[in-house]
């Protein structure tokens, strides 16, 4: 099908693949990113995206599906961060810093064992121009699964994000929803490895969601707008990077952050122009 | 009846509540009073398993409270809630129907209808589409009361509902609580102002790390018990109360 569109639109296949994967990644990270932003877990998201690295390396060495290894290490990181915070007086940002860097370091060491086939630079920064058809399909399926899970559990995810105290009081298992999001985050990180790489995944999750947050007063609107912004900055980023021969993932991020900057200044909700400085 | 046996709760490594034993009967409005740091909020949070107990059991009608929690509406202190969350007044009230919906089940027509009624009861229908950070303290408290109503609960736990709100809101809430009481609901209210105790409550729980006293207001709300709970801080507190609206 992609071959057909490629000839129809007279665009090389790799370019079409790059565009499509940027759109898919933009949509899925907008959906998930909205929850990450609202739950004040941006730093946690950054930690998890780095923490999947040893999982990626091990999967490669052992010859198992990369998604399995990466989700396992993502969840393990989330559990360890929680463990350190709850069993000591160390604050969560510090425990996140410890786990992020140590898992990342472990990943780098493991990759040197597997160095014949894995390219560290590729994993860290992505290479959207070399996204194989199979990975594109995988990203698409992951996007559908993430959207399905979040729609089915929308009310539980909304209340546990908005009011965790009352959620617990009426008996909702808030811990389950925390780890569910952490797992989805690990899976999405892996599916976006080829496109943007580990280092910039967090930008895709946080920037469109934060931009959308400045415009919306309803969660569902925030999610839809964040996905749209993610997809639009993805496609614009791909086009600009092709035209001016720039690194694609970095260009996508810079397009996204430009939209954020504009929104920050002109959004009526943020009210930056009239207020200048936020009060209260 | 809510039966509390040997309740012990730690707060950041220090003991916050020690060996509390109470049988709270249904059908009354009950005040929970005590000095700052007495463990009043901790008490209701530990009953609802929002914070962990060190030990003890809480039974409702002879069964563990976890089986009953959907029937308990909880209105926490305002600063426990993220007011910048992208949610409107109407949708906030709608979350009150969630405890009675099954997993995957979405609120339907019946729930939305009930939300409209609950908003009317506390006079916030005109604010339905506002984002919650744009409200005054009193309006916000009415939103959370409406949410509690939408839960169709039998028991209400309210933590300092009258702090930082205007007189109109206070009147609306007090009237509503009286109405709920007449319908046979049970209402527990954490309260720090000693002046309205006789007016608002049937019974009173006096706490200061331990249970000081529990019973009908006229027998229990006595100078001896209050002195026992507040100790040296009493003089200071009475002066504060007489100073008018004191928010802490």
mmCIF file of N, CA and C in Angstrom, chain A residues 5 8 10 69 81 85 88-89 91 115 135 145 235-236 259 261 279:
data_model
loop_
_atom_site.group_PDB
_atom_site.id
_atom_site.type_symbol
_atom_site.label_atom_id
_atom_site.label_comp_id
_atom_site.label_asym_id
_atom_site.label_seq_id
_atom_site.Cartn_x
_atom_site.Cartn_y
_atom_site.Cartn_z
ATOM 1 N N UNK A 5 1.134 4.466 -2.659
ATOM 2 C CA UNK A 5 1.081 5.901 -2.351
ATOM 3 C C UNK A 5 2.370 6.598 -2.758
ATOM 4 N N UNK A 8 2.196 7.141 -6.323
ATOM 5 C CA UNK A 8 1.099 8.062 -6.606
ATOM 6 C C UNK A 8 1.514 9.509 -6.310
ATOM 7 N N UNK A 10 4.552 10.548 -5.842
ATOM 8 C CA UNK A 10 5.899 10.821 -6.332
ATOM 9 C C UNK A 10 6.852 11.245 -5.201
ATOM 10 N N UNK A 69 11.733 -6.964 26.463
ATOM 11 C CA UNK A 69 12.866 -6.564 27.291
ATOM 12 C C UNK A 69 12.731 -5.135 27.776
ATOM 13 N N UNK A 81 12.267 3.186 41.568
ATOM 14 C CA UNK A 81 12.136 4.600 41.937
ATOM 15 C C UNK A 81 11.151 4.734 43.106
ATOM 16 N N UNK A 85 12.009 5.856 47.083
ATOM 17 C CA UNK A 85 11.289 6.991 47.662
ATOM 18 C C UNK A 85 10.515 6.582 48.912
ATOM 19 N N UNK A 88 12.916 5.446 52.190
ATOM 20 C CA UNK A 88 13.932 6.344 52.729
ATOM 21 C C UNK A 88 13.380 7.757 52.681
ATOM 22 N N UNK A 89 14.175 8.700 53.160
ATOM 23 C CA UNK A 89 13.740 10.089 53.085
ATOM 24 C C UNK A 89 14.212 10.774 51.809
ATOM 25 N N UNK A 91 14.100 12.169 48.269
ATOM 26 C CA UNK A 91 12.960 12.671 47.508
ATOM 27 C C UNK A 91 12.911 12.021 46.125
ATOM 28 N N UNK A 115 27.929 -5.192 20.346
ATOM 29 C CA UNK A 115 28.209 -4.066 19.463
ATOM 30 C C UNK A 115 28.190 -4.401 17.975
ATOM 31 N N UNK A 135 8.661 -1.935 11.280
ATOM 32 C CA UNK A 135 8.588 -1.102 12.479
ATOM 33 C C UNK A 135 7.458 -0.097 12.400
ATOM 34 N N UNK A 145 -3.350 0.148 20.213
ATOM 35 C CA UNK A 145 -3.500 -0.489 21.527
ATOM 36 C C UNK A 145 -3.524 0.571 22.639
ATOM 37 N N UNK A 235 5.140 16.093 11.145
ATOM 38 C CA UNK A 235 5.189 16.157 9.680
ATOM 39 C C UNK A 235 5.948 17.409 9.213
ATOM 40 N N UNK A 236 5.715 18.533 9.896
ATOM 41 C CA UNK A 236 6.467 19.751 9.527
ATOM 42 C C UNK A 236 7.954 19.539 9.755
ATOM 43 N N UNK A 259 5.927 25.873 18.581
ATOM 44 C CA UNK A 259 4.477 25.958 18.811
ATOM 45 C C UNK A 259 4.188 26.229 20.289
ATOM 46 N N UNK A 261 6.163 27.861 22.360
ATOM 47 C CA UNK A 261 6.532 29.244 22.659
ATOM 48 C C UNK A 261 5.431 30.209 22.210
ATOM 49 N N UNK A 279 0.644 35.488 38.605
ATOM 50 C CA UNK A 279 0.446 35.788 40.027
ATOM 51 C C UNK A 279 -0.337 34.687 40.696
#
